[in-house]
PDB file of C-alpha atoms in Angstrom:
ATOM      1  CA  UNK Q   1     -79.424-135.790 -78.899  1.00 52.00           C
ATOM      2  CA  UNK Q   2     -83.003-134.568 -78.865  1.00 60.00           C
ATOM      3  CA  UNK Q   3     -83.707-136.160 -76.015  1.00 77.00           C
ATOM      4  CA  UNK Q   4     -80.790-134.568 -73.948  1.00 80.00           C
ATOM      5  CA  UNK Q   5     -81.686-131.085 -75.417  1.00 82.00           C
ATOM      6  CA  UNK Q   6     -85.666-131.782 -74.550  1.00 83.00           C
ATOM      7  CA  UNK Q   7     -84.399-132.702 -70.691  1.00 87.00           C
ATOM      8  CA  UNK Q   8     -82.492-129.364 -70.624  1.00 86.00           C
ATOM      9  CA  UNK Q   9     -85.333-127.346 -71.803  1.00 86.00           C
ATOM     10  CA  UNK Q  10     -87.557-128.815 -69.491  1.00 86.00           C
ATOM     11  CA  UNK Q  11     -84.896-128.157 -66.281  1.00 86.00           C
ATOM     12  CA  UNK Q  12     -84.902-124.291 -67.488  1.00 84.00           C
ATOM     13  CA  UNK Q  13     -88.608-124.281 -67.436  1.00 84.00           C
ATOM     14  CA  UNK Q  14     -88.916-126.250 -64.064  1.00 87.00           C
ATOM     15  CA  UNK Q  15     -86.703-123.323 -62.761  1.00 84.00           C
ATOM     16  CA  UNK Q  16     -88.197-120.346 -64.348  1.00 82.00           C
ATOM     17  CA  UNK Q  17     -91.694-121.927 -62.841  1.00 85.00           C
ATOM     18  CA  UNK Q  18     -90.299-122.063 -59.310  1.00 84.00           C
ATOM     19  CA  UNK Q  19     -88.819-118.658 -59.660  1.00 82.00           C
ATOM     20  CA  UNK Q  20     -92.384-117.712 -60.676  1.00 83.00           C
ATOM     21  CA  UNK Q  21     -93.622-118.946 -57.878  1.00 82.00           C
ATOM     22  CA  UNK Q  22     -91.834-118.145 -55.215  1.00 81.00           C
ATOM     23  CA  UNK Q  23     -92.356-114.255 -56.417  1.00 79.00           C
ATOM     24  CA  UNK Q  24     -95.469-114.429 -56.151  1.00 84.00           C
ATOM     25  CA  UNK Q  25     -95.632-115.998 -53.576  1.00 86.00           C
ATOM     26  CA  UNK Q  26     -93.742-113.168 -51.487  1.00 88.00           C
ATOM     27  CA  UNK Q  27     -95.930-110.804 -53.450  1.00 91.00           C
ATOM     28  CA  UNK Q  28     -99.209-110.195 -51.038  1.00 93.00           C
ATOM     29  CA  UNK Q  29     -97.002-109.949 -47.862  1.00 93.00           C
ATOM     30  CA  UNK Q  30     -94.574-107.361 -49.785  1.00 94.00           C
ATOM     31  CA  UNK Q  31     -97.658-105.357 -51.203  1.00 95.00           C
ATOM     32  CA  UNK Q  32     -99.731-105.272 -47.795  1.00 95.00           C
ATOM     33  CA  UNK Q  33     -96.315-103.791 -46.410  1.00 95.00           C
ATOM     34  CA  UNK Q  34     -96.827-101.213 -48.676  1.00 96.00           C
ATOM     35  CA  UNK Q  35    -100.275-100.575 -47.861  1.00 96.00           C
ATOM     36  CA  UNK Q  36    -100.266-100.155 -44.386  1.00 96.00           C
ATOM     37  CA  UNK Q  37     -97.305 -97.885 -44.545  1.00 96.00           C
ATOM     38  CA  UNK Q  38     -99.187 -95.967 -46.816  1.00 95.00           C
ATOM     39  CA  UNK Q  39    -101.964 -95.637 -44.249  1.00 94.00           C
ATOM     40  CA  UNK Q  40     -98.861 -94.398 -41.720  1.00 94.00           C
ATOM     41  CA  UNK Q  41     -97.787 -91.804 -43.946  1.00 94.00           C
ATOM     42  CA  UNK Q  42    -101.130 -90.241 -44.659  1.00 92.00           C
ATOM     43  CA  UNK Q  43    -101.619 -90.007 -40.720  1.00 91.00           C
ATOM     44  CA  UNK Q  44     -97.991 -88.008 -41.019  1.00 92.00           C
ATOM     45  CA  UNK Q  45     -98.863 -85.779 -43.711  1.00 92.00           C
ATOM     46  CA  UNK Q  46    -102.760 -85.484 -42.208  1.00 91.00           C
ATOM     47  CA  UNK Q  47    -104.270 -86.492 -46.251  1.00 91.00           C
ATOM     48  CA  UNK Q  48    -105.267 -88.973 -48.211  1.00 92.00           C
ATOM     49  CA  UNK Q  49    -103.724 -88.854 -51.866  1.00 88.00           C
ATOM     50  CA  UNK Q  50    -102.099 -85.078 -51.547  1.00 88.00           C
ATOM     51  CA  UNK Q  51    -105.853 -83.671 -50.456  1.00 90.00           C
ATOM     52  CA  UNK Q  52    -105.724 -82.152 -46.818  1.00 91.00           C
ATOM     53  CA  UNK Q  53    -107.884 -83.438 -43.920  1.00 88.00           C
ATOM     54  CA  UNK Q  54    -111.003 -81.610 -43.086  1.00 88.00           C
ATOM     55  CA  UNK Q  55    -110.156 -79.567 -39.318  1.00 85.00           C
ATOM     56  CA  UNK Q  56    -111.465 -80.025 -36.491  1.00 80.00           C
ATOM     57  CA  UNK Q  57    -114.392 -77.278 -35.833  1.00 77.00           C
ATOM     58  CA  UNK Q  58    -113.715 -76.930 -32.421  1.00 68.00           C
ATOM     59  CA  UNK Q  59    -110.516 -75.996 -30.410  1.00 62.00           C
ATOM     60  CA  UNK Q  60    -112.477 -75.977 -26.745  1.00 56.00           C
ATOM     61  CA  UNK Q  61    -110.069 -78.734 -25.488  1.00 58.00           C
ATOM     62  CA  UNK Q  62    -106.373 -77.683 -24.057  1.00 57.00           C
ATOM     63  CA  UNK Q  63    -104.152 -78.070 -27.162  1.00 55.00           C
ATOM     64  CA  UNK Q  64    -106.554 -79.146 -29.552  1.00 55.00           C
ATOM     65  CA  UNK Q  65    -105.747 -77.196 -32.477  1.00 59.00           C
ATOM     66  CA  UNK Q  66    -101.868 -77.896 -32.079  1.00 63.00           C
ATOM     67  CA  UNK Q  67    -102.866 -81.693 -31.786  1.00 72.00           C
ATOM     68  CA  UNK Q  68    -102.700 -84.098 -34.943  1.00 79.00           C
ATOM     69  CA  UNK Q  69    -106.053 -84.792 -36.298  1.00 82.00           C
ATOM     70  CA  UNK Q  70    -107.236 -88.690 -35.457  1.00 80.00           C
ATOM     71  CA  UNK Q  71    -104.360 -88.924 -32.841  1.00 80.00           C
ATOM     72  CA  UNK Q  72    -105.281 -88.542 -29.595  1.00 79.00           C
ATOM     73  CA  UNK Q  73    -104.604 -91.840 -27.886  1.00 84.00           C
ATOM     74  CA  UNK Q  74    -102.946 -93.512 -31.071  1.00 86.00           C
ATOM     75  CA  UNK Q  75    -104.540 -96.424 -31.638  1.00 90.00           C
ATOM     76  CA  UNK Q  76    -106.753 -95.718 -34.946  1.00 90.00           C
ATOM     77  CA  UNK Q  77    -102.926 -95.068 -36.291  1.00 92.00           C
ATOM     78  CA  UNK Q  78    -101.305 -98.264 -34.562  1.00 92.00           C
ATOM     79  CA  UNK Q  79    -104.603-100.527 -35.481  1.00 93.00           C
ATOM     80  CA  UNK Q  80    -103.951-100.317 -39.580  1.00 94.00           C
ATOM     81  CA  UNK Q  81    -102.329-103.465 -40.025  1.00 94.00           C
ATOM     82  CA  UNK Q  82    -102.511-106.863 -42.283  1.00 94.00           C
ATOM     83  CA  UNK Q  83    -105.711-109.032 -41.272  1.00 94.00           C
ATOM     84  CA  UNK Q  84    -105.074-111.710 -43.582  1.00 93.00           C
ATOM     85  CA  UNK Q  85    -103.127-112.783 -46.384  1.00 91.00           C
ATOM     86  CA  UNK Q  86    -103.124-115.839 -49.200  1.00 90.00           C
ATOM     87  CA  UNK Q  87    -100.832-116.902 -51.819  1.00 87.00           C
ATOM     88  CA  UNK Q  88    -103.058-114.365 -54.357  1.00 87.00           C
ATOM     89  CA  UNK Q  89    -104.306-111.929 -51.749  1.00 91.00           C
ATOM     90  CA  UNK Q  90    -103.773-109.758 -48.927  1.00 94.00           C
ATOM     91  CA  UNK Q  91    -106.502-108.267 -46.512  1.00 95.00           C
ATOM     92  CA  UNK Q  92    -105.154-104.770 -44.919  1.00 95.00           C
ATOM     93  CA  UNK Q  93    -107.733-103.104 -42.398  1.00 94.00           C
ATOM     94  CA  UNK Q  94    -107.884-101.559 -38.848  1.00 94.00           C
ATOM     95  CA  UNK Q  95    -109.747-103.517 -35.879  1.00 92.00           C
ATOM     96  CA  UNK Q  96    -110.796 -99.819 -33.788  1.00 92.00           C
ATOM     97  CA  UNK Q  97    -114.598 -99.588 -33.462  1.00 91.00           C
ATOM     98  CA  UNK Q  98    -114.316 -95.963 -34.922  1.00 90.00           C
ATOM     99  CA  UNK Q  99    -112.094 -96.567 -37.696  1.00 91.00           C
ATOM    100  CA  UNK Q 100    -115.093 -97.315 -40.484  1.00 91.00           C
ATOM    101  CA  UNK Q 101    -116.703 -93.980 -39.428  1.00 91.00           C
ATOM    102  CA  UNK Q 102    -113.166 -92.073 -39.651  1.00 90.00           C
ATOM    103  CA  UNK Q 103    -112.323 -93.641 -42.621  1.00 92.00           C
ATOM    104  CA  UNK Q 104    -115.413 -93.164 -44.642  1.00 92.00           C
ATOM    105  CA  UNK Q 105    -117.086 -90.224 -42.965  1.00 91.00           C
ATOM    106  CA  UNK Q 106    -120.949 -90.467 -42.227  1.00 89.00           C
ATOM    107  CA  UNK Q 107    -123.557 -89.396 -39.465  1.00 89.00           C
ATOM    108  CA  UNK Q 108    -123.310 -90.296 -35.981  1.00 86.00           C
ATOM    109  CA  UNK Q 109    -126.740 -90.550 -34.354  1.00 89.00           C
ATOM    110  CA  UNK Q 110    -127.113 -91.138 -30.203  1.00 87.00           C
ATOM    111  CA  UNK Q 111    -130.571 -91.463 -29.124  1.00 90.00           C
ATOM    112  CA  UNK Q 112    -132.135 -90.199 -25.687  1.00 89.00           C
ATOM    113  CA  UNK Q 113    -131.095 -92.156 -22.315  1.00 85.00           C
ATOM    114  CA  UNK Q 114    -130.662 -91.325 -19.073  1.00 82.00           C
ATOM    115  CA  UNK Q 115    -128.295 -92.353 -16.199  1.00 80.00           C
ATOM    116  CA  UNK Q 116    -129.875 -93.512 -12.832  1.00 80.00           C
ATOM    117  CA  UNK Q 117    -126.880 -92.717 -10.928  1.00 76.00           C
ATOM    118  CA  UNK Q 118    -124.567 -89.994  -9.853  1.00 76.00           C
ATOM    119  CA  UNK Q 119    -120.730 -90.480 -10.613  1.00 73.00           C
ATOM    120  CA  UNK Q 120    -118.722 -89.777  -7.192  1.00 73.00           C
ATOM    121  CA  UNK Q 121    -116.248 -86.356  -7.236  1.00 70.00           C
ATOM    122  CA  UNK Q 122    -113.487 -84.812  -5.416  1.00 66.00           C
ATOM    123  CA  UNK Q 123    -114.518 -82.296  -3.075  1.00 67.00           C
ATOM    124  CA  UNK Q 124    -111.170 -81.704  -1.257  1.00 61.00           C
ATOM    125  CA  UNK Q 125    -107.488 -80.514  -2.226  1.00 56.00           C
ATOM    126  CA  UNK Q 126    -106.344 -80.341  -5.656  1.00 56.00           C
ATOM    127  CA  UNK Q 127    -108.178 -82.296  -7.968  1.00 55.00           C
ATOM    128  CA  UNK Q 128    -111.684 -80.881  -5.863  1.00 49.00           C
ATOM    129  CA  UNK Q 129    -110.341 -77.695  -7.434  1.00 54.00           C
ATOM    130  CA  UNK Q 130    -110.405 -78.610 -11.243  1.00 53.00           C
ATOM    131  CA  UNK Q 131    -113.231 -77.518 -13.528  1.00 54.00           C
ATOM    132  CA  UNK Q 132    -114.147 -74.090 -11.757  1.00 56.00           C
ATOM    133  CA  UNK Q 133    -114.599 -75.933  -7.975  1.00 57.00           C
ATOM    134  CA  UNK Q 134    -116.658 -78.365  -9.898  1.00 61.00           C
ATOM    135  CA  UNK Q 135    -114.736 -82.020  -8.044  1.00 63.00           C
ATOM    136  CA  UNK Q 136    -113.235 -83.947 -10.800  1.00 67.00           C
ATOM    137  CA  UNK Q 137    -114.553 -87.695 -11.068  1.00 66.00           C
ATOM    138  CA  UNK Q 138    -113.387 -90.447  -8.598  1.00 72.00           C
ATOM    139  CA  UNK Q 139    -114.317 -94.144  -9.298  1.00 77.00           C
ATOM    140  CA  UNK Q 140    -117.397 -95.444  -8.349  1.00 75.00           C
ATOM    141  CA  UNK Q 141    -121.080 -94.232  -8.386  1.00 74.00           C
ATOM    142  CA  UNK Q 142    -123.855 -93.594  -6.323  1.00 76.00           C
ATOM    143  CA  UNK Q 143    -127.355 -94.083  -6.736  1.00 79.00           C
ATOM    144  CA  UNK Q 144    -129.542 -90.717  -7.064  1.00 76.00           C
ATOM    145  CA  UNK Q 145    -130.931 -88.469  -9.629  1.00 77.00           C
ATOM    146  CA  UNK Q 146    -128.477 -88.988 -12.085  1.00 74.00           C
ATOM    147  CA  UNK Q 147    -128.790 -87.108 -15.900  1.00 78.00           C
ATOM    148  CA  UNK Q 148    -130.997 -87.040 -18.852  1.00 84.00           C
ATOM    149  CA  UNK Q 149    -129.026 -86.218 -22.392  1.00 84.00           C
ATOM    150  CA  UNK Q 150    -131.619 -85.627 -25.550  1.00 89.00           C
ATOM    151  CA  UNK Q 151    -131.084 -87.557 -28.532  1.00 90.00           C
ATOM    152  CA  UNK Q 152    -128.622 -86.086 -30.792  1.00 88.00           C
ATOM    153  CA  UNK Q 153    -126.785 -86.406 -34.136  1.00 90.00           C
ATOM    154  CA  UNK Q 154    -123.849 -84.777 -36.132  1.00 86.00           C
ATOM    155  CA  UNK Q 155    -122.037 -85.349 -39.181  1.00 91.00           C
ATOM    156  CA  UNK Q 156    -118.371 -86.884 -38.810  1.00 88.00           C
ATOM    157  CA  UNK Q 157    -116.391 -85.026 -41.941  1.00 90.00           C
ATOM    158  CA  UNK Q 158    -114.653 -88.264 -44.183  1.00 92.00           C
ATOM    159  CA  UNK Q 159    -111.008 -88.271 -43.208  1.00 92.00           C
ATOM    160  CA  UNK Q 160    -109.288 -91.275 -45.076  1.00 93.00           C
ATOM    161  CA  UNK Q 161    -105.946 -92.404 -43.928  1.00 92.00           C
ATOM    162  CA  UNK Q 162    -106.685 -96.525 -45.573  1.00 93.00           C
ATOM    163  CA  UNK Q 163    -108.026 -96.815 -49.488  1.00 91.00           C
ATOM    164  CA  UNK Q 164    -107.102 -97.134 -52.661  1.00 92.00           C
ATOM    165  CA  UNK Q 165    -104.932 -93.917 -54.827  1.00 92.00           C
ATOM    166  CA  UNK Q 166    -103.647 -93.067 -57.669  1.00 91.00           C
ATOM    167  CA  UNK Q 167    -100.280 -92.687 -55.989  1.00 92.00           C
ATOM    168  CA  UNK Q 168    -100.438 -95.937 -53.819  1.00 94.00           C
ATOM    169  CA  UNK Q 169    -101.195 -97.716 -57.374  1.00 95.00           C
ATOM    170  CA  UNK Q 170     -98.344 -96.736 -59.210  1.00 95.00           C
ATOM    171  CA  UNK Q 171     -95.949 -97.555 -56.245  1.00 95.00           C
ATOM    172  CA  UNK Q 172     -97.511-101.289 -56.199  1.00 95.00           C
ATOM    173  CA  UNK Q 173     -97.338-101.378 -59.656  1.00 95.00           C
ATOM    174  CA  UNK Q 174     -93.419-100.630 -59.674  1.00 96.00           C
ATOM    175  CA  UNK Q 175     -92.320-102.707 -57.060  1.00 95.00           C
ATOM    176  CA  UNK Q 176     -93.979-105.378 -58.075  1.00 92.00           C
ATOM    177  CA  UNK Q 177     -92.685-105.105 -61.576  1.00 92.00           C
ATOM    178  CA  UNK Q 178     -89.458-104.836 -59.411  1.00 93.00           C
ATOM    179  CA  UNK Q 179     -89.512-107.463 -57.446  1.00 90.00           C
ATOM    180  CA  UNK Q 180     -90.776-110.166 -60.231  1.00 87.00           C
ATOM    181  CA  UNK Q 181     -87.777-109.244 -62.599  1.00 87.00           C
ATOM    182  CA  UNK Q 182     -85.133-109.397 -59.307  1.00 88.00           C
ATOM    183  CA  UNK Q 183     -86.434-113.205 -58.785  1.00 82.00           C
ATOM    184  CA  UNK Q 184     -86.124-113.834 -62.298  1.00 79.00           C
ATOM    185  CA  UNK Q 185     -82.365-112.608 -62.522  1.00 82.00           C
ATOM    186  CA  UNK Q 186     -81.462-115.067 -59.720  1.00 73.00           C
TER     187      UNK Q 186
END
């Protein structure tokens, strides 16, 4: 008799271990979901954790201050993504060049150079008429004079759209919690 009752109790526990494990193991997939939408929603609501993005300063380009901050061609917003995951972890960044400096904020610093050449223009018809008569740009270059720019720096204002909140904590929290007692109830 004890042996039959020791054979059942160690079938329930084989079975509450595998439901264990496959939760968890669906866990860093399910919780880097979360993350990166996270990161999609602060580019909708332009914050990070409720707290408004800094502005741009300047509104010289055509429709710049009706234009999304961070979104011109997309791609910081389309870049957040998983990198990695492993049965205990997930890894959730963004592979654009730009994106630490966004993220984090931080001084920008370009040092002196010149250009040995002179980039070919329009001169005719309608694009020759863009930029006050000024040709626009056609491809190539020519060699010539070229242009000397002075070293320069400026301070890019911290914009986070990726990182840890309060909010983003409590939501992993709960459907976690969620999703561990929905595999146990199985």
């Amino acid at each position: 008799m004890a042996n039959n009752n020791d054979k059942k109790i160690d079938q329930y526990f084989r079975a509450f271990q595998n439901r264990i494990s496959n939760a968890t193991s669906q866990l860093p997939l399910i919780v880097g979901n979360l993350v990166v939408n996270d990161a999609l929603d602060n580019f909708r609501t332009q914050s990070f954790d409720g707290v408004p993005w800094p502005k741009r300063k300047t509104k010289s380009r055509r429709g710049a201050g009706n234009q999304n901050i961070l979104i011109q061609s997309g791609r910081l917003r389309r870049e957040t993504r998983i990198t990695s995951t492993t049965p205990t972890s997930v890894k959730v960044g963004n592979s654009a060049p730009y994106a630490a400096v966004h993220n984090d904020g931080g001084e920008i610093r370009r040092s002196a150079r010149s250009e040995l050449f002179v980039r070919n223009r329009y001169k005719k018809g309608a694009k020759g008429k863009m930029f006050g008569g000024m040709g626009a740009f056609k491809k190539g270059t020519t060699s010539g004079k070229g242009l000397t720019f002075k070293a320069y720096s400026f301070k890019m204002p911290r914009r986070r759209f990726l990182g840890r909140s309060a909010a983003l904590d409590r939501k992993i929290n709960k459907t976690v919690k969620n999703h561990i007692l929905r595999e146990l109830r199985k």
